[in-house]
Amino acid sequence: MRKSIVVALLLVLPMVMSADRLIRIPMQTDADFTLVRDMGYEIASGSRVDGFVDILVNQRFVEETMREYPGARLLPLEWSELVPTDSRNEMGYYYGPNENALFWAELAENNDMVDTPTSYGTSYEGRDLNFVRITKAGPDAPAILFTALTHAREPGSNSVIIDWAQWLTTEYGNDTMATFILDNAQIYIIPIVNPDGYVYNVPDPQGRDQRKNMNWTLGNGVDLNRNYSYMWGYDESGSSSSPSAATYRGTAALSEPETLAETQWIDSIEPLGGFHYHTWGGYLIYPYGFNNSPTPHQSTFQSWAAQMTAQNGYEYGRCGEVLYDVNGDAVDWSYGASTHDPMLFFTPEVDDNGFWGSQNDTSLIVNNNLECRYMNKILCMNLLSMTGVEEGTYAQCEGSVMELTLGSNPVSAVLSYTVTGAVPASMSVLDVAGRVVATPEGGNWVVPGDMQNGIYFILAENGNESVSQRFTILR
Ligand SMILES: [Zn+2]
């Protein structure tokens, strides 16, 4: 069913996605450089000191070129390269509805770790509601979910998820963290929660203002993010009973096909947590929104939010702390609904400078994507740590007299550590594959500039016992 729809779209749309790609080829000698240049490749950049050269290759020849050069790697696309060249017909530098369909279909076609978009239900106007799954792990691996465009006029929420998906798939096998995440989790994505509203917003070059879904029976749509079933309609300030209001909550909890289908599907995959992406403003919000009271997981929410916003400076807290109370929203439902265990969901409000603020500016989108990619990574790592996937890999702490303590600054370029114990310990740093990548000495380890971002373990051994700590390198 999905397949036929995708094929139909391909027939009516011009091929907008056949962009050039950057391939990084490792170089040993000057002669290598000369060889690549003389072969007629377009050299985009390179460094003799660092020993690589980036060449531009048409998408059609990527596979062939990669085969030709052992150790070559495909570089992730920047937004200006990723965006369809004629996208101004749809939604500027954002991905419109048709461009989304193409993007996700192509991503699935080009990566065996990505499933073809699959329907979990039907919208009010009869459109497919689709999810995508990206994973290298089995069906029993924990799920993490990212959603976007619950509010139809917030296309920046979709951009960050497109960027995240293409980063994960391109960097799998290159970046330690992308590899770790896909090896240990099933990443689920709903690119467009509210497709009817999004399609409605297409025709105006500036983007229309529809926020709600397209059930205009009583007014001008229902605010899906006030229609979820936890504390639905708790009061009049966190949502509205007036059909013309922007925050109209609908006639009943889950009265709308979009929220009903989504919640039933989420209950079936039981994610550990995730992000319900919105725009704009630069906030990171966690429950409870309905009465601004802390959840039993308040300290977890708060400490994770502090970590995740370390780079972008987003203001974090409960909705009532940073903005205003909301009831019936997706985050409260994800955490509080009795149909499942608490799921640790946040709402990032991407700092998009307006609902359509980045429509004509790829640099803003790129910046938002990078800021959110960072948050996505930390979220996944924290959620996966809870499941203990890597626990015990190197740690043999039972009965230990030796203790290993890391310094307190997780984003410092220098990792400090203290080891106590009967016999002086030897230290090593291992990557997630168990390879020794460094042997620190003296209590301070300067993280090398060329070290990949990712998860590492620092291991202390003294002949009788060993202890380890996991740490993350993020730049
Ligand atoms: Zn929103």
XYZ file of C-alpha atoms and ligand atoms in Angstrom:
476
model
C 0.000 0.000 0.000
C 2.704 2.490 0.987
C 4.896 1.368 -1.824
C 2.316 2.230 -4.473
C 1.781 5.713 -3.064
C 5.493 6.389 -3.072
C 5.802 5.228 -6.668
C 2.947 7.469 -7.724
C 4.653 10.480 -6.158
C 7.862 9.715 -7.970
C 6.042 9.815 -11.276
C 4.491 13.230 -10.860
C 7.431 15.016 -9.248
C 10.671 15.935 -10.956
C 13.723 14.162 -9.575
C 14.821 16.755 -7.095
C 17.049 14.670 -4.880
C 19.966 13.663 -7.115
C 22.421 15.975 -5.375
C 26.157 15.588 -5.377
C 27.673 13.952 -2.336
C 30.940 14.536 -0.523
C 33.167 11.517 -0.087
C 36.197 11.676 2.185
C 39.145 9.641 0.980
C 42.119 8.947 3.249
C 45.402 10.093 1.716
C 48.866 8.889 2.667
C 51.206 10.674 0.300
C 51.397 13.665 -2.004
C 51.284 11.229 -4.872
C 47.821 10.125 -3.719
C 46.580 13.696 -3.957
C 47.966 14.118 -7.429
C 46.364 10.867 -8.480
C 42.907 11.881 -7.282
C 43.202 15.289 -8.884
C 44.400 13.866 -12.161
C 41.493 11.466 -12.276
C 39.281 14.503 -12.740
C 37.390 14.469 -9.450
C 36.127 17.759 -8.176
C 38.061 18.308 -4.956
C 35.969 20.195 -2.405
C 38.513 20.314 0.389
C 41.333 18.362 1.891
C 44.299 18.445 4.209
C 47.731 17.014 3.594
C 48.468 17.239 7.307
C 45.339 15.372 8.351
C 45.593 13.096 5.348
C 42.275 13.304 3.604
C 40.639 14.769 0.562
C 36.903 15.398 0.049
C 35.625 14.894 -3.469
C 32.243 15.766 -4.935
C 30.554 12.835 -6.617
C 27.106 12.609 -8.136
C 24.741 10.486 -6.057
C 24.566 7.930 -8.866
C 28.291 7.158 -8.635
C 28.664 7.149 -4.862
C 28.641 3.381 -4.441
C 31.110 2.791 -7.220
C 33.495 5.460 -5.930
C 33.321 4.138 -2.384
C 34.248 0.686 -3.666
C 37.222 2.120 -5.494
C 38.812 3.681 -2.402
C 39.205 1.482 0.666
C 38.521 3.509 3.798
C 36.452 6.119 1.956
C 33.450 7.439 3.833
C 30.345 9.264 2.780
C 30.001 12.611 4.568
C 26.633 13.726 5.966
C 24.910 16.352 3.869
C 24.644 19.900 5.052
C 21.172 21.318 4.839
C 21.955 23.505 1.840
C 22.994 20.357 -0.014
C 20.233 18.190 1.372
C 17.349 20.437 0.515
C 15.660 19.817 -2.844
C 16.762 22.375 -5.413
C 13.238 23.318 -6.482
C 11.849 23.245 -2.951
C 10.790 26.876 -3.155
C 7.736 25.548 -4.939
C 6.631 23.922 -1.732
C 7.879 25.428 1.520
C 11.157 27.225 0.961
C 14.101 25.498 2.591
C 11.784 23.452 4.752
C 10.649 20.072 3.530
C 7.044 20.189 2.360
C 4.667 17.207 2.400
C 5.736 15.806 -0.986
C 9.404 16.406 -0.292
C 9.031 14.521 2.970
C 7.497 11.562 1.164
C 10.441 11.518 -1.239
C 13.060 11.981 1.450
C 11.865 9.138 3.653
C 11.243 6.783 0.736
C 14.743 7.407 -0.591
C 16.316 7.078 2.844
C 14.692 3.659 3.181
C 15.694 2.658 -0.304
C 19.347 3.615 0.246
C 19.776 2.185 3.763
C 18.940 -1.318 4.899
C 18.713 0.023 8.461
C 15.707 2.223 7.511
C 12.238 0.750 7.051
C 9.909 2.014 4.344
C 7.463 4.562 5.822
C 4.607 2.605 7.358
C 1.095 3.766 8.157
C -0.178 3.670 11.737
C -3.548 5.226 10.918
C -5.474 7.709 8.844
C -5.906 11.451 9.329
C -9.211 13.338 9.444
C -9.029 13.998 5.712
C -7.932 10.462 4.945
C -4.173 10.811 4.608
C -1.793 8.126 5.810
C -0.184 8.783 9.186
C 3.315 7.391 8.796
C 6.191 6.333 10.963
C 9.737 5.376 10.023
C 12.011 3.036 11.969
C 15.806 3.211 11.871
C 17.810 0.507 13.607
C 20.583 -2.032 13.425
C 19.268 -3.761 16.526
C 16.662 -6.480 16.808
C 12.931 -6.052 17.393
C 13.414 -6.446 21.158
C 15.739 -3.451 21.433
C 14.285 -0.466 23.296
C 12.400 2.124 21.274
C 13.031 5.876 21.260
C 10.593 8.154 19.452
C 10.903 11.524 17.741
C 7.808 13.324 16.451
C 7.286 16.565 14.540
C 4.595 18.790 13.067
C 1.842 18.134 15.586
C 1.291 21.830 14.956
C 1.151 22.257 11.197
C 2.833 25.667 11.051
C 6.029 24.508 12.758
C 8.117 23.093 9.883
C 11.389 23.611 11.759
C 10.398 20.644 13.916
C 10.444 18.479 10.803
C 13.832 19.802 9.624
C 15.646 18.744 12.780
C 14.242 15.225 12.477
C 15.232 14.935 8.812
C 18.715 16.068 9.744
C 18.824 13.591 12.644
C 17.798 10.681 10.432
C 20.304 11.428 7.726
C 23.054 11.997 10.274
C 22.340 8.681 12.014
C 22.281 6.706 8.793
C 25.348 8.377 7.280
C 27.422 8.236 10.445
C 26.598 4.676 11.412
C 29.944 2.895 11.411
C 31.869 6.197 11.482
C 30.715 8.000 14.599
C 30.910 5.967 17.794
C 27.704 7.426 19.142
C 25.604 6.971 16.001
C 26.826 3.399 15.885
C 26.089 2.804 19.539
C 22.589 4.260 19.296
C 21.553 2.269 16.239
C 23.165 -0.914 17.550
C 21.195 -0.668 20.776
C 17.904 1.068 20.022
C 15.085 1.214 17.547
C 14.761 4.857 16.558
C 11.170 5.623 15.586
C 10.195 8.818 13.807
C 6.869 10.419 13.004
C 7.893 13.155 10.536
C 4.398 14.687 10.297
C 1.840 14.098 13.059
C -0.661 16.476 11.430
C -0.431 15.968 7.641
C -3.785 17.600 6.800
C -2.804 20.902 8.370
C 0.624 20.723 6.774
C -0.809 20.184 3.284
C -3.227 23.068 3.901
C -0.276 25.315 4.728
C 1.508 24.704 1.404
C -0.035 27.163 -1.101
C 0.901 30.475 0.485
C 4.523 31.372 -0.329
C 4.980 32.596 3.238
C 3.338 29.514 4.703
C -0.171 29.582 6.071
C -0.984 29.852 9.726
C -2.926 26.603 10.352
C -1.799 25.146 13.679
C -4.605 22.697 14.400
C -5.881 19.716 12.420
C -8.474 20.096 9.632
C -11.567 18.934 11.520
C -13.530 22.151 11.004
C -16.849 20.666 12.130
C -17.261 23.178 14.947
C -14.652 25.830 14.309
C -11.353 25.857 12.476
C -9.710 22.667 13.696
C -8.720 20.962 16.919
C -5.411 21.622 18.649
C -3.977 18.111 18.664
C -1.537 19.067 21.403
C -4.462 19.669 23.765
C -6.398 16.569 22.714
C -4.359 13.808 24.417
C -6.060 11.840 27.127
C -4.025 12.584 30.236
C -5.701 15.374 32.254
C -7.592 16.378 29.111
C -9.601 19.555 29.729
C -8.181 19.891 33.246
C -8.975 23.611 33.203
C -9.694 26.497 30.854
C -6.263 28.092 31.062
C -4.228 25.128 29.811
C -6.582 24.531 26.881
C -9.795 26.015 25.529
C -13.341 24.744 25.086
C -13.969 27.393 22.447
C -13.816 25.871 18.918
C -12.336 29.017 17.408
C -9.484 29.202 19.919
C -5.942 28.288 18.918
C -5.822 25.844 21.818
C -9.266 24.256 21.269
C -9.066 20.798 22.855
C -11.864 19.072 20.901
C -15.096 17.513 22.108
C -13.443 14.683 24.052
C -10.032 13.245 24.879
C -8.566 11.602 21.770
C -11.571 12.707 19.732
C -9.290 13.235 16.732
C -8.070 10.402 14.484
C -4.509 11.765 14.586
C -4.141 11.557 18.375
C -6.129 8.337 18.747
C -4.063 6.463 16.166
C -0.805 7.913 17.448
C -1.374 7.016 21.094
C -2.503 3.477 20.247
C 0.572 3.005 18.105
C 2.926 4.495 20.740
C 1.448 2.131 23.323
C 2.277 -0.757 20.974
C 5.981 0.162 20.652
C 6.416 1.354 24.277
C 9.284 3.814 23.816
C 11.548 4.610 26.750
C 11.094 8.255 25.885
C 11.796 10.784 23.193
C 11.154 14.248 21.858
C 7.876 15.716 20.672
C 9.369 18.512 18.578
C 7.699 21.925 18.260
C 8.835 25.432 17.341
C 9.740 28.084 18.224
C 11.465 29.943 21.035
C 14.373 27.875 22.340
C 12.845 25.896 25.196
C 13.131 22.351 26.469
C 9.986 21.359 28.329
C 9.153 18.367 30.511
C 6.032 17.351 32.495
C 3.783 18.047 34.210
C 2.269 20.779 32.107
C -1.293 20.582 33.378
C -0.681 21.979 36.849
C 3.028 22.761 36.867
C 3.752 20.165 39.552
C 6.949 18.080 39.544
C 6.723 14.437 38.489
C 8.437 11.652 40.452
C 11.135 11.856 37.750
C 11.726 15.573 38.286
C 15.426 15.224 39.118
C 16.018 13.055 36.055
C 14.150 15.462 33.784
C 15.986 18.393 35.234
C 19.507 16.967 35.092
C 19.061 15.596 31.582
C 17.638 18.917 30.427
C 20.649 20.724 31.890
C 22.984 18.403 29.994
C 21.056 18.634 26.752
C 20.901 22.419 26.752
C 24.579 22.857 27.684
C 25.359 23.752 24.082
C 22.300 25.637 22.827
C 21.349 27.454 26.019
C 17.646 26.617 25.686
C 15.636 27.516 28.735
C 14.346 24.354 30.395
C 11.692 23.427 32.904
C 8.043 22.486 33.178
C 5.805 24.275 30.731
C 4.284 26.339 33.509
C 7.749 27.455 34.569
C 9.045 28.627 31.197
C 5.820 29.485 29.303
C 2.321 28.697 30.556
C 0.282 25.710 31.783
C -0.962 23.268 29.135
C -3.319 20.332 29.525
C -3.961 17.408 27.219
C -0.547 17.691 25.556
C 1.603 14.872 24.209
C 4.342 15.125 26.829
C 1.974 14.827 29.794
C 0.227 11.900 28.085
C 3.537 10.175 27.317
C 4.608 10.452 30.914
C 1.382 10.177 32.823
C -1.148 8.021 30.952
C -2.138 4.870 32.788
C -1.974 2.787 29.596
C 1.797 2.474 29.908
C 4.770 3.010 32.210
C 6.061 6.582 32.353
C 7.889 7.491 29.164
C 10.518 10.186 29.532
C 9.446 12.635 26.853
C 10.406 16.261 26.396
C 9.099 18.987 24.109
C 11.904 20.951 22.525
C 10.717 24.262 21.097
C 13.266 24.727 18.324
C 14.726 28.221 18.299
C 13.464 28.914 14.794
C 13.007 32.680 14.787
C 9.316 32.443 13.878
C 7.050 29.682 12.595
C 8.386 30.158 9.070
C 11.516 31.943 10.259
C 14.093 29.864 8.398
C 12.125 29.465 5.210
C 14.624 31.457 3.176
C 17.720 30.933 5.287
C 19.507 27.616 5.306
C 22.083 28.826 7.820
C 19.390 29.170 10.496
C 18.118 25.679 9.759
C 21.648 24.261 9.869
C 22.240 25.882 13.223
C 18.952 24.556 14.630
C 19.722 21.101 13.308
C 23.140 20.998 14.949
C 21.771 22.213 18.275
C 19.019 19.622 18.216
C 21.258 16.821 16.981
C 23.305 17.330 20.113
C 20.200 17.110 22.290
C 19.030 14.002 20.434
C 22.335 12.261 21.059
C 22.368 13.025 24.781
C 18.756 11.969 25.124
C 19.394 8.629 23.432
C 22.523 7.966 25.458
C 20.729 8.736 28.707
C 17.712 6.621 27.819
C 19.923 3.725 26.783
C 21.992 4.002 29.949
C 18.807 3.435 31.906
C 18.345 0.100 30.201
C 21.890 -0.855 31.112
C 22.808 -2.035 27.634
C 26.522 -1.619 28.153
C 26.581 -2.363 31.852
C 29.101 -4.970 32.827
C 31.046 -4.758 29.606
C 34.158 -3.649 31.384
C 33.045 -3.090 34.937
C 33.966 -5.620 37.572
C 33.226 -3.519 40.568
C 31.976 -6.120 42.998
C 34.042 -6.289 46.151
C 36.367 -3.707 44.712
C 38.710 -1.750 46.924
C 39.694 0.399 44.013
C 37.667 3.437 43.120
C 37.662 5.456 39.956
C 36.212 8.943 40.001
C 35.905 11.218 37.019
C 36.213 14.970 37.147
C 32.993 16.888 37.183
C 33.101 18.738 33.869
C 31.694 16.450 31.188
C 32.359 18.831 28.303
C 35.930 19.730 29.172
C 38.737 18.942 26.759
C 40.604 17.421 29.683
C 39.279 14.390 31.476
C 40.422 14.272 35.044
C 40.228 11.117 37.100
C 41.226 9.806 40.460
C 41.994 6.214 41.289
C 42.331 4.925 44.796
C 43.331 1.413 45.764
C 46.006 -0.789 47.248
C 48.204 -1.068 44.165
C 48.754 1.733 41.670
C 46.572 1.187 38.656
C 47.295 1.288 34.968
C 44.792 3.225 32.921
C 43.342 2.766 29.500
C 40.581 4.345 27.453
C 38.481 2.001 25.324
C 35.887 2.664 22.680
C 32.547 0.862 22.635
C 34.044 -1.915 20.544
C 36.569 -2.569 23.323
C 39.575 -1.228 21.460
C 42.206 0.590 23.519
C 42.433 4.107 22.115
C 44.577 5.782 24.773
C 46.599 5.028 27.909
C 46.286 8.065 30.203
C 48.750 8.770 32.974
C 48.943 11.160 35.885
C 45.301 11.913 36.601
C 44.601 14.170 33.665
C 43.985 13.061 30.140
C 43.884 15.620 27.340
C 41.307 14.403 24.864
C 42.981 14.394 21.422
C 41.452 16.834 18.954
C 40.875 14.168 16.334
C 39.057 11.788 18.656
C 35.582 10.863 17.425
C 32.618 11.983 19.439
C 31.071 9.081 21.235
C 30.907 6.790 24.212
C 34.098 5.601 25.819
C 35.168 3.752 28.912
C 38.065 4.621 31.118
C 39.441 1.522 32.751
C 41.742 1.165 35.748
C 43.461 -2.157 36.364
C 45.915 -3.172 39.052
C 46.451 -6.835 38.393
C 43.842 -8.032 40.868
C 40.838 -6.047 39.859
C 39.566 -3.491 37.429
C 37.041 -0.683 37.544
C 35.635 1.417 34.759
C 33.557 4.499 34.143
C 31.648 5.359 31.064
C 32.049 8.844 29.653
C 30.996 10.719 26.561
C 32.969 12.929 24.236
C 30.835 15.578 22.620
C 32.058 18.680 20.878
Zn 3.693 23.675 18.717
